[in-house]
XYZ file of C-alpha atoms in Angstrom:
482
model
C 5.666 -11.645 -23.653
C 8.722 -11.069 -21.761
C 10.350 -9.004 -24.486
C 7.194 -6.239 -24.384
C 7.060 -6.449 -20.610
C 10.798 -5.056 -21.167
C 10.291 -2.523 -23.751
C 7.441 -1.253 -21.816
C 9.724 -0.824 -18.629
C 12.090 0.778 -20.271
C 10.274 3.352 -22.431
C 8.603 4.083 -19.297
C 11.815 4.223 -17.212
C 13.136 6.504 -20.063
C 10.430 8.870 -19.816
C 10.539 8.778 -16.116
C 14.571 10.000 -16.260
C 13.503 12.428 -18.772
C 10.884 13.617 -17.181
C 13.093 14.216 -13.903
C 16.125 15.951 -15.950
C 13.736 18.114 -17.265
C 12.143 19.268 -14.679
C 16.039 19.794 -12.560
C 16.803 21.828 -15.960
C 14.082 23.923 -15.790
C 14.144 24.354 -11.775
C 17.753 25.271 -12.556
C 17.142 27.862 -15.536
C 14.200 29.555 -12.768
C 16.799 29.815 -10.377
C 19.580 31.231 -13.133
C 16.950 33.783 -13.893
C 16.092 34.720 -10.444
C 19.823 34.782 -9.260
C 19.905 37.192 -12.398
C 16.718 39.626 -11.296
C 18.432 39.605 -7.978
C 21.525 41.270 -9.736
C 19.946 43.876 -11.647
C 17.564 44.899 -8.555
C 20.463 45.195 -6.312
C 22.275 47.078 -9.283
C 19.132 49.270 -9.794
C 18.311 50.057 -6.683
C 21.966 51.417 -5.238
C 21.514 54.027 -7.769
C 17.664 55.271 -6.518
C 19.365 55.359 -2.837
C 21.785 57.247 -4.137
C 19.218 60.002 -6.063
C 17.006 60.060 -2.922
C 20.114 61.581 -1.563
C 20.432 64.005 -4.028
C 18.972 67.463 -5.358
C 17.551 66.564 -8.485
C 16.379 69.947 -10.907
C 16.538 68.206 -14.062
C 12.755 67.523 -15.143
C 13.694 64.739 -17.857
C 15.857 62.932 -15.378
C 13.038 63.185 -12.371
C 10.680 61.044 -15.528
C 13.778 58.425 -15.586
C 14.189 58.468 -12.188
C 10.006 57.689 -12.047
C 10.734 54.925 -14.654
C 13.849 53.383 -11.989
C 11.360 53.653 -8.878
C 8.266 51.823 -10.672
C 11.223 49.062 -12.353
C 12.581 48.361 -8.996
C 9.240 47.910 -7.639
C 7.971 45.547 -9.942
C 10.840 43.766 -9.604
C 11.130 42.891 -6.055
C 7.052 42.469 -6.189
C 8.165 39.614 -9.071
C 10.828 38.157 -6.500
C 8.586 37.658 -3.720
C 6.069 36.247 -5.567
C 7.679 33.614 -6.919
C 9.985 33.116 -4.091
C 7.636 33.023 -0.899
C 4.648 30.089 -0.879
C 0.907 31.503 -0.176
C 0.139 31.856 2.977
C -1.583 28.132 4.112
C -4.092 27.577 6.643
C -2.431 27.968 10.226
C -3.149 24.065 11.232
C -1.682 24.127 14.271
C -4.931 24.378 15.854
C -6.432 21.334 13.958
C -3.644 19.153 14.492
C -5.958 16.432 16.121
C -8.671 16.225 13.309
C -7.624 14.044 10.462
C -8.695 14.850 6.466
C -11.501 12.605 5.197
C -10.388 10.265 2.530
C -12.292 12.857 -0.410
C -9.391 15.586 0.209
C -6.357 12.867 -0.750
C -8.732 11.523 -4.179
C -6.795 11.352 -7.571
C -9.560 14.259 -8.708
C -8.119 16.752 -6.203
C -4.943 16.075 -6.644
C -4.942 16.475 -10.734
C -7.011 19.808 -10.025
C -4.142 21.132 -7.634
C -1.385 19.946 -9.861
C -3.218 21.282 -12.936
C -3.241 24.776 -10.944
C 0.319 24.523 -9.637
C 1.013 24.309 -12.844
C -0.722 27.200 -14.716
C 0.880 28.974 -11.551
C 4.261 27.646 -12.311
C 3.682 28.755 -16.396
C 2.721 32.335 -15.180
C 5.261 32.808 -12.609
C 7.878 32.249 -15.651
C 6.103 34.317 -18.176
C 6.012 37.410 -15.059
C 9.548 36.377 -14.172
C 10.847 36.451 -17.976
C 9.054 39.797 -18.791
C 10.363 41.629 -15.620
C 13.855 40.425 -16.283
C 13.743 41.749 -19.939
C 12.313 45.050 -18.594
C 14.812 45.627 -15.923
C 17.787 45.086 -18.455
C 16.571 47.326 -20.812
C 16.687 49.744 -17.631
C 19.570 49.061 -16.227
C 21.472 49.499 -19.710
C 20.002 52.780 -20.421
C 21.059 54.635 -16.728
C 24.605 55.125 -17.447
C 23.465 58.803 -18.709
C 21.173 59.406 -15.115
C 24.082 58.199 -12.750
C 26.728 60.110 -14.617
C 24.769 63.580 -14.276
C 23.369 62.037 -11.138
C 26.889 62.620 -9.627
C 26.474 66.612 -10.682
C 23.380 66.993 -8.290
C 24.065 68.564 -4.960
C 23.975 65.934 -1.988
C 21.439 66.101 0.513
C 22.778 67.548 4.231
C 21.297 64.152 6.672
C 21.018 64.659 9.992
C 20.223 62.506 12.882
C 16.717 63.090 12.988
C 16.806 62.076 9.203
C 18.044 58.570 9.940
C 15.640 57.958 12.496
C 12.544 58.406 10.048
C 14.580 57.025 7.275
C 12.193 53.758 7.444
C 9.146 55.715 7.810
C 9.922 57.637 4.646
C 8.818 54.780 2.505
C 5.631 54.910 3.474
C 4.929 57.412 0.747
C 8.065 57.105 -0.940
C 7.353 60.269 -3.236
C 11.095 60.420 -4.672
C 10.173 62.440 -7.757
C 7.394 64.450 -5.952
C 9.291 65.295 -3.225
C 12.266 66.731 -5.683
C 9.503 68.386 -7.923
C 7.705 70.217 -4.587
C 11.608 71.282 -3.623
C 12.540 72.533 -6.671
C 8.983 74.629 -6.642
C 9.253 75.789 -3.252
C 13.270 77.230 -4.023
C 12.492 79.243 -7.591
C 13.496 82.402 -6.251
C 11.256 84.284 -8.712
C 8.583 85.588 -7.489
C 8.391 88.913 -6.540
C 6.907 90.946 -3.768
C 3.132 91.058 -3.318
C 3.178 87.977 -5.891
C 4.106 84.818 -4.041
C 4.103 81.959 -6.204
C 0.773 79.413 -5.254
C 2.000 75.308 -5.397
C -1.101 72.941 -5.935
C -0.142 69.477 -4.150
C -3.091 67.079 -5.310
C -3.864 63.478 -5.920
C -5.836 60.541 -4.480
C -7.610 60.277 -1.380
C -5.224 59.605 1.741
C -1.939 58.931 -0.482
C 0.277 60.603 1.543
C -0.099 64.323 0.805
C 0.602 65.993 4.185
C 3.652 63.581 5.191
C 5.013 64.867 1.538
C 4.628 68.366 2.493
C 5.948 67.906 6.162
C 8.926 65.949 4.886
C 9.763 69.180 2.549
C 9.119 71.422 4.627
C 11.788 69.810 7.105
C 14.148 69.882 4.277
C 17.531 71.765 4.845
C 17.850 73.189 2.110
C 13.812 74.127 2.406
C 14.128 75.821 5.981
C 16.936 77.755 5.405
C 15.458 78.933 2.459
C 12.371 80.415 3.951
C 12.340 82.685 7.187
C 9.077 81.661 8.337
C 6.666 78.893 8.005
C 2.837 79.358 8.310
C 0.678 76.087 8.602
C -3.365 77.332 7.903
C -6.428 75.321 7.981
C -9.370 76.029 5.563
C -11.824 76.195 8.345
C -9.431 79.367 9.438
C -7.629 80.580 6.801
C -9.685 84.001 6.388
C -9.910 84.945 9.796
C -5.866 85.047 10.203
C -4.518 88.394 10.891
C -1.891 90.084 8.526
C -0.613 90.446 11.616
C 1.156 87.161 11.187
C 2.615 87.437 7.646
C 6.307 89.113 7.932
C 8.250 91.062 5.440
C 10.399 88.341 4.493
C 10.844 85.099 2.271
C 7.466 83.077 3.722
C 6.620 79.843 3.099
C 2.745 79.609 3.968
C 1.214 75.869 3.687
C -2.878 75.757 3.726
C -4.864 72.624 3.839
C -8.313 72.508 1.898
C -10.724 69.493 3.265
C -13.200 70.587 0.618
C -13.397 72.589 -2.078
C -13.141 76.377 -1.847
C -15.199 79.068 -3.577
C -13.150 81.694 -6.267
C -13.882 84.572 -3.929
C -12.806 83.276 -1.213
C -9.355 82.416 -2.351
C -8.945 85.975 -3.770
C -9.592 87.774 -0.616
C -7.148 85.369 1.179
C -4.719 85.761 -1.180
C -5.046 89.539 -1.812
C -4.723 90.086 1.949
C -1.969 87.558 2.903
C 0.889 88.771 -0.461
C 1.441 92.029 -0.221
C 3.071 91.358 3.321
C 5.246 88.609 2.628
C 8.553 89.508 1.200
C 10.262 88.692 -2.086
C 10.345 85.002 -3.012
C 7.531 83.886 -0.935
C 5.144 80.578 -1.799
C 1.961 79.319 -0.407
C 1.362 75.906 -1.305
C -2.295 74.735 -1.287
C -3.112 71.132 -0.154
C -6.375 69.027 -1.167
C -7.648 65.869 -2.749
C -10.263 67.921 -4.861
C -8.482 68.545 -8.369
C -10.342 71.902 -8.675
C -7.983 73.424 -6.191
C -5.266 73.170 -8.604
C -7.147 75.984 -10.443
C -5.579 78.649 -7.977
C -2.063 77.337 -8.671
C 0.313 80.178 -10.752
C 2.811 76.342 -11.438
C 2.439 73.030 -12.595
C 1.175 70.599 -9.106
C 2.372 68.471 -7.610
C -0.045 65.304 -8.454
C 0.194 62.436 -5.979
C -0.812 59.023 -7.651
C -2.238 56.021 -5.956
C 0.452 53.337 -5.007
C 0.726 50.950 -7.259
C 0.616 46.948 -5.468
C 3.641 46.102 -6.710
C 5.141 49.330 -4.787
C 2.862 49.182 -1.583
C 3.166 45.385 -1.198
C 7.282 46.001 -1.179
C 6.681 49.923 1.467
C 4.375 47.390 3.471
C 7.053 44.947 3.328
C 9.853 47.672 4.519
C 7.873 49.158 7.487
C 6.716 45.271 8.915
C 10.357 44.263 8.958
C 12.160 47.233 9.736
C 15.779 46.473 10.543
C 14.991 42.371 9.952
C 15.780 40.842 6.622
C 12.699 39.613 5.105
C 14.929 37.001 3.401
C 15.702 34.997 6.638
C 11.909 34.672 7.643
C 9.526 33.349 4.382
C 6.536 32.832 6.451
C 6.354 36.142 7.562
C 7.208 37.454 4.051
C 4.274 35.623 2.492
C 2.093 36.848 5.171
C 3.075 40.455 4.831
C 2.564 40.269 1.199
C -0.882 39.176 1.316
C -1.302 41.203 4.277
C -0.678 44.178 1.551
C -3.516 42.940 -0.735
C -5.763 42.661 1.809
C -4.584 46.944 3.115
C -5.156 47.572 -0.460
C -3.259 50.707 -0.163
C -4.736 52.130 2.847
C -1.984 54.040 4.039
C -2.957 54.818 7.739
C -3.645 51.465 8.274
C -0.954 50.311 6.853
C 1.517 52.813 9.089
C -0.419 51.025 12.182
C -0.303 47.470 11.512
C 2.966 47.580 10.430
C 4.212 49.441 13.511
C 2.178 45.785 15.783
C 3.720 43.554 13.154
C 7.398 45.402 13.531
C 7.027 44.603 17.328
C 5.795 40.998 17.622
C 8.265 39.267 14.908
C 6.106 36.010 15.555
C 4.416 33.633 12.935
C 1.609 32.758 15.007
C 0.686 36.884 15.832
C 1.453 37.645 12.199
C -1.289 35.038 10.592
C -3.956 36.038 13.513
C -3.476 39.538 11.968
C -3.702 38.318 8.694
C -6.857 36.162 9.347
C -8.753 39.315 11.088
C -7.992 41.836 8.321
C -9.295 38.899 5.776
C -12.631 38.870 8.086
C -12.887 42.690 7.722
C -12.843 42.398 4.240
C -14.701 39.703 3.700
C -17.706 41.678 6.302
C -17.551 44.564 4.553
C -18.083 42.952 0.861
C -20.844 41.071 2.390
C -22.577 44.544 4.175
C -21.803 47.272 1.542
C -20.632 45.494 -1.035
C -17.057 47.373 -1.527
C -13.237 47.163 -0.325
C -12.845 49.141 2.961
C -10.207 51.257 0.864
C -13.477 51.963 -1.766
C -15.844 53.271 1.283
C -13.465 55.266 2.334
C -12.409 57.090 -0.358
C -16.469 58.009 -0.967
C -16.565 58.950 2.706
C -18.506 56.055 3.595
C -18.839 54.321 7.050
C -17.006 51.426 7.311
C -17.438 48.650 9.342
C -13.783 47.679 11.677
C -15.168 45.218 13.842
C -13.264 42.278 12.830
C -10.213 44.235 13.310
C -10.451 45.077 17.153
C -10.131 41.891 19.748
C -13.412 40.451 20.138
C -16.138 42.203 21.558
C -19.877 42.620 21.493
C -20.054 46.173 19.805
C -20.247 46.639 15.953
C -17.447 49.236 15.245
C -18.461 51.558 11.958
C -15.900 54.367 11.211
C -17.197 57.236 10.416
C -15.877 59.668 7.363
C -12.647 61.151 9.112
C -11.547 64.480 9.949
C -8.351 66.164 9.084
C -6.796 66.686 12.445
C -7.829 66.641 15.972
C -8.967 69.972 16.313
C -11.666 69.769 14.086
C -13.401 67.695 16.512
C -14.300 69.905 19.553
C -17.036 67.684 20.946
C -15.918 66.264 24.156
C -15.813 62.448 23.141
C -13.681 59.488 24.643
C -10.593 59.501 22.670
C -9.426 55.799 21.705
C -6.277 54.970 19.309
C -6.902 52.711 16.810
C -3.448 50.292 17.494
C -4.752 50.095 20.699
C -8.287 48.564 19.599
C -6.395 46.389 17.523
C -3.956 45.111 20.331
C -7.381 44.639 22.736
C -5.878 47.132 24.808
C -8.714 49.717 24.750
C -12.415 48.826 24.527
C -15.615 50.071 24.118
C -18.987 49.792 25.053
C -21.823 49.769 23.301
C -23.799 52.509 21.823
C -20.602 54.141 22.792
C -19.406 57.305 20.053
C -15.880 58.005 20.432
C -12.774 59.603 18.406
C -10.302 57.034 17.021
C -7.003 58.304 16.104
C -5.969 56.455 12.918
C -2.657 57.680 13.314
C -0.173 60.326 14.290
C 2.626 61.721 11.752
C 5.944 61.906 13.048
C 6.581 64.864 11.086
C 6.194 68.166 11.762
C 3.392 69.243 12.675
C 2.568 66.021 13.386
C -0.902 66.070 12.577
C -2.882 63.636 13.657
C -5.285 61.789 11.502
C -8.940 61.462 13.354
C -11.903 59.955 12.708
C -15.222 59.810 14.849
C -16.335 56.065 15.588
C -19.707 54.227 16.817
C -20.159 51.565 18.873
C -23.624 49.691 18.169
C -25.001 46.532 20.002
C -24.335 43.291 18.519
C -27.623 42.916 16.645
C -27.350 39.168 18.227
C -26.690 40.692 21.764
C -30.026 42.798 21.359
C -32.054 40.176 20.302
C -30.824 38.123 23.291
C -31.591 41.476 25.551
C -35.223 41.393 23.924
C -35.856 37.986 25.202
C -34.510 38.565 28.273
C -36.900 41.249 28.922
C -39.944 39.912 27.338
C -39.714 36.591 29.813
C -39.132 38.648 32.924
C -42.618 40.374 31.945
């Protein structure tokens, strides 16, 4: 008896110390790897710093230079994934409540172990494949960075640096090369100035592309004057305003534009601009592209991989993400939940950027889950879905509390296409409870204000409706004073 009682201990104490080196070898070979991805990232992305610096002309490097952006991306979305915990349920609140016995049971635990570890499996199997990508990357850019040191550097000025951090936002490397190399063809002649379609998805950034190109160096000294037109106004501007020389004219289409239309605008406005003028047209509606005399300009939507790590870099500004993991997990599920809505995104970031804090970062996190969550339940979409269709979407669980239901409405281009004399709110102030409402209250809510020029501003028109509990409550009220 005493003879199997000791094999038995010591087959299982052999299993036991295999079962621990095991799992140190394999914690070790994850850490190799990521020590590894770290390497290459850093490695890959010196050299897209270094291109965002420079003029790039050459079309089959701006596709390699497409396939460095997306790699890094990827990459560092890999990193953070495995690196930085979900976010857990802020408990500090809860700290007097004890778990019933039924959370701690052996079935709960082998059902979270069993998903730790089909989350462990798939982190490796992401982790292995983006490490096997990246190398095969890395390996074949000797080619880019040696003609990359041909291109003409970039002239930075101070101004530059200061919305260095906002210029990830969009993060249009190769569109922003492809628009500059459009815009400085010298080859168009007089009376035939050369039309630029800039197109793609709904609120990805097409404007701040434009104004960031426009406030190129290279750009403004290249054009003597610089015409920004509306669509609402675009055939009632005098020729008056069109000079002789090199113009750059920039029009903005909120919807599409008839054939007709276009030609009398454009037969007007060329033959007094001067020799290698361009008008570049502006819209989310791909049929505008159809007036274009060069290939567009296409904007795509932001992949999560590349929002989650923008998000990332506008939250934390100067701060290294690496020295705070709570508020890296937060922000990256904070991205999921933005889904890629880019003017929210500019304004949460810019609260998150000022309050640094755990606690203020997971009440943010909590409220846009809400918003979600209400949304799903009411119209059965993402907010980022009902807007892109133009549909009203419901922000309530994003202001501080209070007894109005908030519904933005479809949003206007800029402020002056809404003349009608309504309270004018800013959305990071409903957010930070600093502004409020009152019911049955319309007002216009400025999403957010470019800080390039010409600084448009992004507005929307908002309603305030009762608290369908409130007017219940009202009801009764006045039915037992009668």
């Amino acid at each position: 008896m005493e003879v199997a009682l000791s094999a038995i201990s010591g087959e299982i104490l052999s299993r036991l110390i295999s079962f621990v080196i095991k799992k140190h070898t394999d914690r070790s070979c994850v850490e190799d790897k990521l020590e590894r991805l770290q390497h290459l990232l850093l490695r890959l992305h010196t050299v897209v710093e270094e291109a965002e610096g420079r003029y790039i002309t050459n079309s089959k490097m701006l596709l390699q230079l497409r396939m460095l952006v997306d790699g890094m991306h990827e990459g560092y979305h890999v990193l953070s994934t495995i690196r930085f915990k979900p976010v857990e349920e802020d408990t500090s609140s809860h700290s007097q409540v004890t778990q019933p016995p039924a959370l701690s049971s052996p079935l709960k635990r082998t059902r979270a172990a069993a998903s730790s570890f089909r989350t462990a499996i798939t982190s490796n199997h992401e982790l292995q494949a983006s490490l096997k990508k990246l190398e095969t990357i890395v390996a074949n850019m000797t080619e880019f960075v040696i003609l990359l040191g041909g291109c003409k550097q970039m002239h930075r000025r101070p101004y530059d640096t200061y919305i260095y951090i906002d210029n990830f936002m969009f993060s249009r490397l190769v569109e922003k090369q492809e628009l500059i190399n459009a815009l400085l063809q010298d080859d168009s002649p007089v009376g035939a100035p050369a039309v630029v379609p800039v197109t793609g998805a709904y609120r990805a950034g097409k404007k701040s592309l434009v104004g960031y190109v426009c406030n190129d160096n290279m750009v403004r000294s290249h054009f003597s004057s610089v015409l920004h037109l509306k669509s609402n106004s675009f055939l009632k501007v005098s020729r008056k305003m069109f000079m002789p020389v090199r113009t750059l004219v920039v029009v903005e289409f909120i919807s599409d534009v008839g054939d007709s239309e276009w030609v009398k605008f454009y037969s007007d406005a060329s033959p007094q601009m001067g020799a290698g003028s361009k008008v570049v047209i502006v819209s989310r509606f791909q049929e505008i592209a159809r007036f274009g005399t060069v290939k567009p300009v296409v904007l795509r939507s932001l992949s999560q991989a590349e929002f989650s790590y923008l998000f990332k870099a506008l939250a934390f500004g100067g701060t290294d993400p690496e020295n705070h993991p709570q508020l890296s997990s937060i922000a990256m599920e904070l991205a999921m939940n933005v889904n890629g809505l880019l003017l929210v995104a500019n304004t949460l970031a810019d609260l998150l950027r000022k309050n640094q804090s755990v606690r203020f970062w997971f009440h943010m996190l909590k409220r846009f889950r809400q918003s979600v969550e209400r949304n799903f339940s009411r119209f059965g979409e993402h907010p980022k879905q009902l807007v892109e269709r133009d549909h009203p979407t419901d922000i309530t669980m994003l202001v501080q509390p209070s007894s109005a239901v908030l519904r933005l409405m479809p949003p206007h281009g800029d402020a002056r296409l809404c003349m009608e004399q309504l309270p004018k709110v800013k959305f990071a102030d409903l957010v930070q409870g600093s502004a409020t409402v009152q019911p049955d209250e319309e007002f216009q809510i400025t999403m957010w204000e470019s800080r390039l020029p010409p600084f448009t501003k992004f507005v929307a028109s908002c309603v305030a409706e009762e608290h369908p509990c409130t007017s219940s409550d009202n009801k009764r009220h006045k039915s037992c004073k009668q």
